Short mmCIF file of C-alpha atoms in Angstrom, two decimals:
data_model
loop_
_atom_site.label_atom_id
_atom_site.label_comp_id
_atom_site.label_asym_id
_atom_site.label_seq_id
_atom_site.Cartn_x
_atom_site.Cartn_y
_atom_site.Cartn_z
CA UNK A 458 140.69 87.20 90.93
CA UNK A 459 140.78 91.07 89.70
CA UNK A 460 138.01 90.59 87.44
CA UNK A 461 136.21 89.27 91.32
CA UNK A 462 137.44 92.57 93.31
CA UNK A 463 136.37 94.46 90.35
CA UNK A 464 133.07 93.49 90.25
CA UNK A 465 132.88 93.61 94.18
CA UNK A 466 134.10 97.16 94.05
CA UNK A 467 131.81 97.78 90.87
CA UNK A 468 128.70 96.44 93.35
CA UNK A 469 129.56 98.51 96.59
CA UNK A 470 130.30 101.88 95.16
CA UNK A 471 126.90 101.73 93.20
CA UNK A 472 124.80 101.03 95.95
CA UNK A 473 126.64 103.60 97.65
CA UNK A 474 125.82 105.99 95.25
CA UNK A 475 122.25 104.43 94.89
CA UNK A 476 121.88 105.10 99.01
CA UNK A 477 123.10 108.72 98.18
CA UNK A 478 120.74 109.52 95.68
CA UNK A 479 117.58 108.20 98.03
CA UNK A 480 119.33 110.48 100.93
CA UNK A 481 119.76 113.35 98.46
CA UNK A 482 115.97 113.17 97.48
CA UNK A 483 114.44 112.94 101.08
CA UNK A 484 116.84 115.66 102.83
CA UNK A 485 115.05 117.73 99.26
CA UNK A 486 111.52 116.69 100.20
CA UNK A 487 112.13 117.70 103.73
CA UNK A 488 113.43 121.27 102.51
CA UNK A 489 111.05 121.65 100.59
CA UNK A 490 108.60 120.69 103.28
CA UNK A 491 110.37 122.96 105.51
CA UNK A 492 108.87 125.89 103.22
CA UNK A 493 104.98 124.19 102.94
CA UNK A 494 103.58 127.68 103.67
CA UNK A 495 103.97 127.70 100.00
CA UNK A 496 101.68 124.79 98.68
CA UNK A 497 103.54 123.99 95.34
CA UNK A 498 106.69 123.69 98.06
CA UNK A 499 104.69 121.07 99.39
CA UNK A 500 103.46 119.28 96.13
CA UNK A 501 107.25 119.35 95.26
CA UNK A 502 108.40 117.79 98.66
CA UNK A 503 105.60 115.08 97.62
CA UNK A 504 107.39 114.58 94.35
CA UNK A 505 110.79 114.17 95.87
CA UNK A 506 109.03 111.69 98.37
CA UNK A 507 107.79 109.35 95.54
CA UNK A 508 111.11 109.88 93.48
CA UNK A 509 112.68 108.36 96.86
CA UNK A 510 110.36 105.39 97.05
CA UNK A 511 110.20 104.97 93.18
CA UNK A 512 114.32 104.16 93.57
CA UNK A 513 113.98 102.31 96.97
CA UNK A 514 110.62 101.37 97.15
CA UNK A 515 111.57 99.54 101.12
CA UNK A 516 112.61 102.84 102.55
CA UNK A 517 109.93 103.79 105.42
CA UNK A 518 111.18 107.04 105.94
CA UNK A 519 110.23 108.03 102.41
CA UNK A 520 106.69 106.75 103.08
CA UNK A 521 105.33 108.40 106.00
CA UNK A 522 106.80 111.58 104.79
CA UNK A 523 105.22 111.39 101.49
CA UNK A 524 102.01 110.05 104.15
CA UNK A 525 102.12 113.31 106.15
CA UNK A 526 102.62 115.40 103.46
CA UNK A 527 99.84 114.39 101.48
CA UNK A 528 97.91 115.23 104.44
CA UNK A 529 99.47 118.76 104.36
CA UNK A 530 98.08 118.84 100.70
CA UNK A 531 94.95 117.58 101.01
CA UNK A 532 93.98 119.32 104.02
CA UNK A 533 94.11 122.69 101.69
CA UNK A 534 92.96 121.11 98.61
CA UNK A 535 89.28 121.63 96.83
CA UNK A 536 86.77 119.45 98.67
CA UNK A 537 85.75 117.10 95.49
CA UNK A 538 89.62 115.90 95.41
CA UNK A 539 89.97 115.40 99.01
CA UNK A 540 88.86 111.77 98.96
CA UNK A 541 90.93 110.62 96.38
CA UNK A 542 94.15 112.88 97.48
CA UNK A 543 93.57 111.23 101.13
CA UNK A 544 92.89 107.86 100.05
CA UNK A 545 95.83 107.91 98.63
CA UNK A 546 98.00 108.69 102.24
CA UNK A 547 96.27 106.13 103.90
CA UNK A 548 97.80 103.63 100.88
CA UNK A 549 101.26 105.00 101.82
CA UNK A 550 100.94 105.10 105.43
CA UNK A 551 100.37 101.37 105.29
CA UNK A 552 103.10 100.21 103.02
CA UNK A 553 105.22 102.53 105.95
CA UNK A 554 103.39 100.35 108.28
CA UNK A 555 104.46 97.35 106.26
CA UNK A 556 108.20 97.76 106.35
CA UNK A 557 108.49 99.33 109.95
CA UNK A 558 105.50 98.15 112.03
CA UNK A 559 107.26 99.09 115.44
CA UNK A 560 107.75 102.63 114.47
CA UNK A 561 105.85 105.16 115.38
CA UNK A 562 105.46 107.42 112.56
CA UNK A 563 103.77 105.33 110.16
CA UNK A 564 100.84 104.07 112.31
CA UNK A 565 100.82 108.22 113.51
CA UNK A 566 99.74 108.71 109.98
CA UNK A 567 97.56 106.53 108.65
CA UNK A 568 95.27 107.53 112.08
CA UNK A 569 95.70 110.95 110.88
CA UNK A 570 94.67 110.59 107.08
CA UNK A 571 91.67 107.67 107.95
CA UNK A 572 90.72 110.68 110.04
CA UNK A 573 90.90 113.39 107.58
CA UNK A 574 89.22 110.53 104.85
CA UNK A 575 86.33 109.81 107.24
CA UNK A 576 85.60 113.42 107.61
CA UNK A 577 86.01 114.10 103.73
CA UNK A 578 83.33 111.49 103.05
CA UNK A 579 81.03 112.57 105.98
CA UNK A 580 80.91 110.74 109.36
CA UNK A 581 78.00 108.84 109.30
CA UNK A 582 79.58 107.12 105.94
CA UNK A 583 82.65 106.33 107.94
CA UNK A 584 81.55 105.19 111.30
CA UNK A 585 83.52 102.10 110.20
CA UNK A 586 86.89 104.06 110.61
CA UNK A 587 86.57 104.43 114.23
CA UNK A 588 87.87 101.21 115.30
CA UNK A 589 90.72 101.67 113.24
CA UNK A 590 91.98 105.09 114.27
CA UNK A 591 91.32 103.88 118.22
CA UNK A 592 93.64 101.08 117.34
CA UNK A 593 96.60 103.20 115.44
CA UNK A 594 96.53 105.65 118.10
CA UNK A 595 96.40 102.80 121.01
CA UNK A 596 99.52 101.41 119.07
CA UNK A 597 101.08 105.17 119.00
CA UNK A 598 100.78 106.12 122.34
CA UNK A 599 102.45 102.80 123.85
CA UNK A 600 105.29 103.52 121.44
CA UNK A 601 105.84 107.90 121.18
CA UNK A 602 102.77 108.99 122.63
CA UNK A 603 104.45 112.61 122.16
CA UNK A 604 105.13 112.21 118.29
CA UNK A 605 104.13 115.68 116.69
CA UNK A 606 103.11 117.39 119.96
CA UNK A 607 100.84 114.95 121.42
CA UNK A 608 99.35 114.06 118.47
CA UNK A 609 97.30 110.60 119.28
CA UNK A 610 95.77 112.49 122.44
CA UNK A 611 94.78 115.15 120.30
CA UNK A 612 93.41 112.86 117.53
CA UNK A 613 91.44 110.91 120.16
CA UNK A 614 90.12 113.98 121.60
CA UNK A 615 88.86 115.67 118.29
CA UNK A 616 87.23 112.07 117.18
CA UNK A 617 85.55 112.00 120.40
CA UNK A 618 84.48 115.94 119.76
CA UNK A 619 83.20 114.45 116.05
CA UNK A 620 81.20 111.34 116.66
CA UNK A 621 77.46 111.83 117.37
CA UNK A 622 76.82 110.57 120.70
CA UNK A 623 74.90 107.27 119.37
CA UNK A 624 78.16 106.50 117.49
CA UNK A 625 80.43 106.46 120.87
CA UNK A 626 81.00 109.96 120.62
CA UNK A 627 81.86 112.25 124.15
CA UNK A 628 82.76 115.66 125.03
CA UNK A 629 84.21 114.47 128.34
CA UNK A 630 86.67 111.96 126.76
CA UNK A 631 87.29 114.75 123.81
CA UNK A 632 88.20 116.80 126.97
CA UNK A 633 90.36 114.56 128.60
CA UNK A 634 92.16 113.86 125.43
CA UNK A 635 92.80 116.89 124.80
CA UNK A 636 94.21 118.13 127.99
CA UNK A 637 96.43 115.51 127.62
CA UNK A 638 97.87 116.34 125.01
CA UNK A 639 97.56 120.05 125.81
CA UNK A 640 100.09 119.07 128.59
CA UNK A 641 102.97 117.10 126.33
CA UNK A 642 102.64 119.73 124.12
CA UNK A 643 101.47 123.69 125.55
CA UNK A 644 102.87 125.15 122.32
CA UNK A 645 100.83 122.97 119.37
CA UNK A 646 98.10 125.68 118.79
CA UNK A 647 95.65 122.92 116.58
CA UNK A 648 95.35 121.15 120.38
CA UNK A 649 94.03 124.55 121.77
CA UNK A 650 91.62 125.59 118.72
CA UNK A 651 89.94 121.37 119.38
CA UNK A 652 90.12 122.44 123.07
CA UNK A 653 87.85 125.37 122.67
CA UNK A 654 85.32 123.48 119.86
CA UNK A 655 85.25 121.24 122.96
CA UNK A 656 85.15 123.87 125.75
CA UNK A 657 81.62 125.14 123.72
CA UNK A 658 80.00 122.05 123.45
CA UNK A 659 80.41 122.25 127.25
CA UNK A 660 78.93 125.39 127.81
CA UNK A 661 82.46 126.21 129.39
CA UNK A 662 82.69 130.00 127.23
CA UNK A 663 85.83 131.45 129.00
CA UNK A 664 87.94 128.47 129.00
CA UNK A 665 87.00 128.44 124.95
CA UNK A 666 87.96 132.07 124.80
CA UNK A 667 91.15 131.82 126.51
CA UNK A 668 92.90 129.10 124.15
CA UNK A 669 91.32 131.11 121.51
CA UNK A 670 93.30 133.82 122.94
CA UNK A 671 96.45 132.39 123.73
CA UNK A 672 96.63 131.07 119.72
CA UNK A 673 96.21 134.46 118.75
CA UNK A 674 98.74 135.73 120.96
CA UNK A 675 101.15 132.95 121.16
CA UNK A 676 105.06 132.67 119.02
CA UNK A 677 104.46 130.02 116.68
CA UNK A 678 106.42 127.06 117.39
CA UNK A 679 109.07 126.41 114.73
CA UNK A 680 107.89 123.16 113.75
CA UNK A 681 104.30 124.31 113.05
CA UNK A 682 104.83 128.03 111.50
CA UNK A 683 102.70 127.00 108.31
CA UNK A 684 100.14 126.07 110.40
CA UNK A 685 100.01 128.40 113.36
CA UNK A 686 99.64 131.58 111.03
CA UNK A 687 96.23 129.74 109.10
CA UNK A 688 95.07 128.58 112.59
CA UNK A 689 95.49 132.02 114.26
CA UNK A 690 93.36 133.51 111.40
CA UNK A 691 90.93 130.71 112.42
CA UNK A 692 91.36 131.87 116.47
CA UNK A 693 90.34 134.96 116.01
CA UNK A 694 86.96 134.34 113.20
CA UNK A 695 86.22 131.64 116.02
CA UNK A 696 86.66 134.43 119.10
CA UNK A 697 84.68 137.28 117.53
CA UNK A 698 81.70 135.10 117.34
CA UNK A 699 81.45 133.57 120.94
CA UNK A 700 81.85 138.05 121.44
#
């Protein structure tokens, strides 16, 4: 009977400490996230992330953090690995997908990084994406259509913005996307540089120049510092050439 309790006791507190370690790596990814402005910060966060998974390969959390992050990587990564860097997120926002398909976060992600993949291999090669992002997105916004600051309206809208016009493409859906999610989210200043691409394409100059203007001017929002100060840069290249 002693030798049973032992072994029951034996069993609990190492999956206790097991859970602690996969806790103790993901709260370290997610510092080290935290501090992405630094791009080995990030590539350690993605190391942390796999050391997570590698230990508890069935925890979702792990994956669509390692998912997003790789996007974070491979969105500032040389253009001849940007393929294989994002064809690796969309392998890990699936397996998210896999063990949590009525969350949000994963399906967010791999619609982001078939995105980013499509555009890495050039649009006409990846026409056959389109379907799928509509449908991850579709899925997104009936479950947290304000995950990451509106961020299936704002996919929606840039894909529209993207796609030749033969292709389904449309600078009056882009717009309406984008509005949309300009209004869940006033403070995500990626939504307001795709709002002025789009305001252009329209022949709509001030209305480009004023989101230009208000990303130049505005206090990043803390969950987007990183990438508020690189698209700020971006505002202003952008604004002195409509001048």
């Amino acid at each position: 009977m002693k030798k049973v309790i032992f072994i029951i006791l034996f069993l609990t507190l190492s999956a206790f400490l097991f859970s602690a370690d996969v806790k103790e790596l993901i709260s370290k990814g997610d510092e080290l996230y935290a501090e992405r402005e630094n791009l080995e910060k990030a590539k350690e966060a993605q190391k942390a992330y796999e050391e997570a998974i590698k230990l508890d390969p069935k925890n979702y959390e792990a994956h669509w953090k390692l998912a997003k992050t790789i996007y974070f990587i491979g969105q500032r990564s040389p253009e001849d690995k940007k393929v294989s860097i994002f064809e690796k997120g969309v392998e890990i926002a699936k397996k998210a997908i896999a063990l949590e398909p009525k969350k949000p976060e994963g399906h967010f992600w791999l619609g982001v990084l078939y995105g980013v993949y499509g555009e890495a291999r050039g649009v006409m090669k990846s026409l056959f994406l389109v379907d799928d992002i509509k449908e991850e997105m579709n899925i997104v916004l009936k479950m947290d259509p304000n995950i990451e600051g509106g961020g299936p309206h704002r996919l929606l809208g840039r894909m529209y913005y993207k796609l030749p016009g033969i292709a389904g493409g449309s600078k009056d859906k882009s717009l309406e996307y984008l509005l949309k999610a300009k209004e869940i989210c006033p403070t995500n200043a990626l939504t307001k540089i795709y709002l002025a691409d789009t305001y252009l394409s329209k022949k709509m100059k001030e209305e480009a120049k004023k989101e230009l203007k208000e990303v130049i001017e505005m206090e990043p929002d803390p969950r987007w510092i990183p990438e508020t100060k690189e698209l700020k840069k971006e505002a202003k290249e952008k604004l002195e050439k409509i001048k």
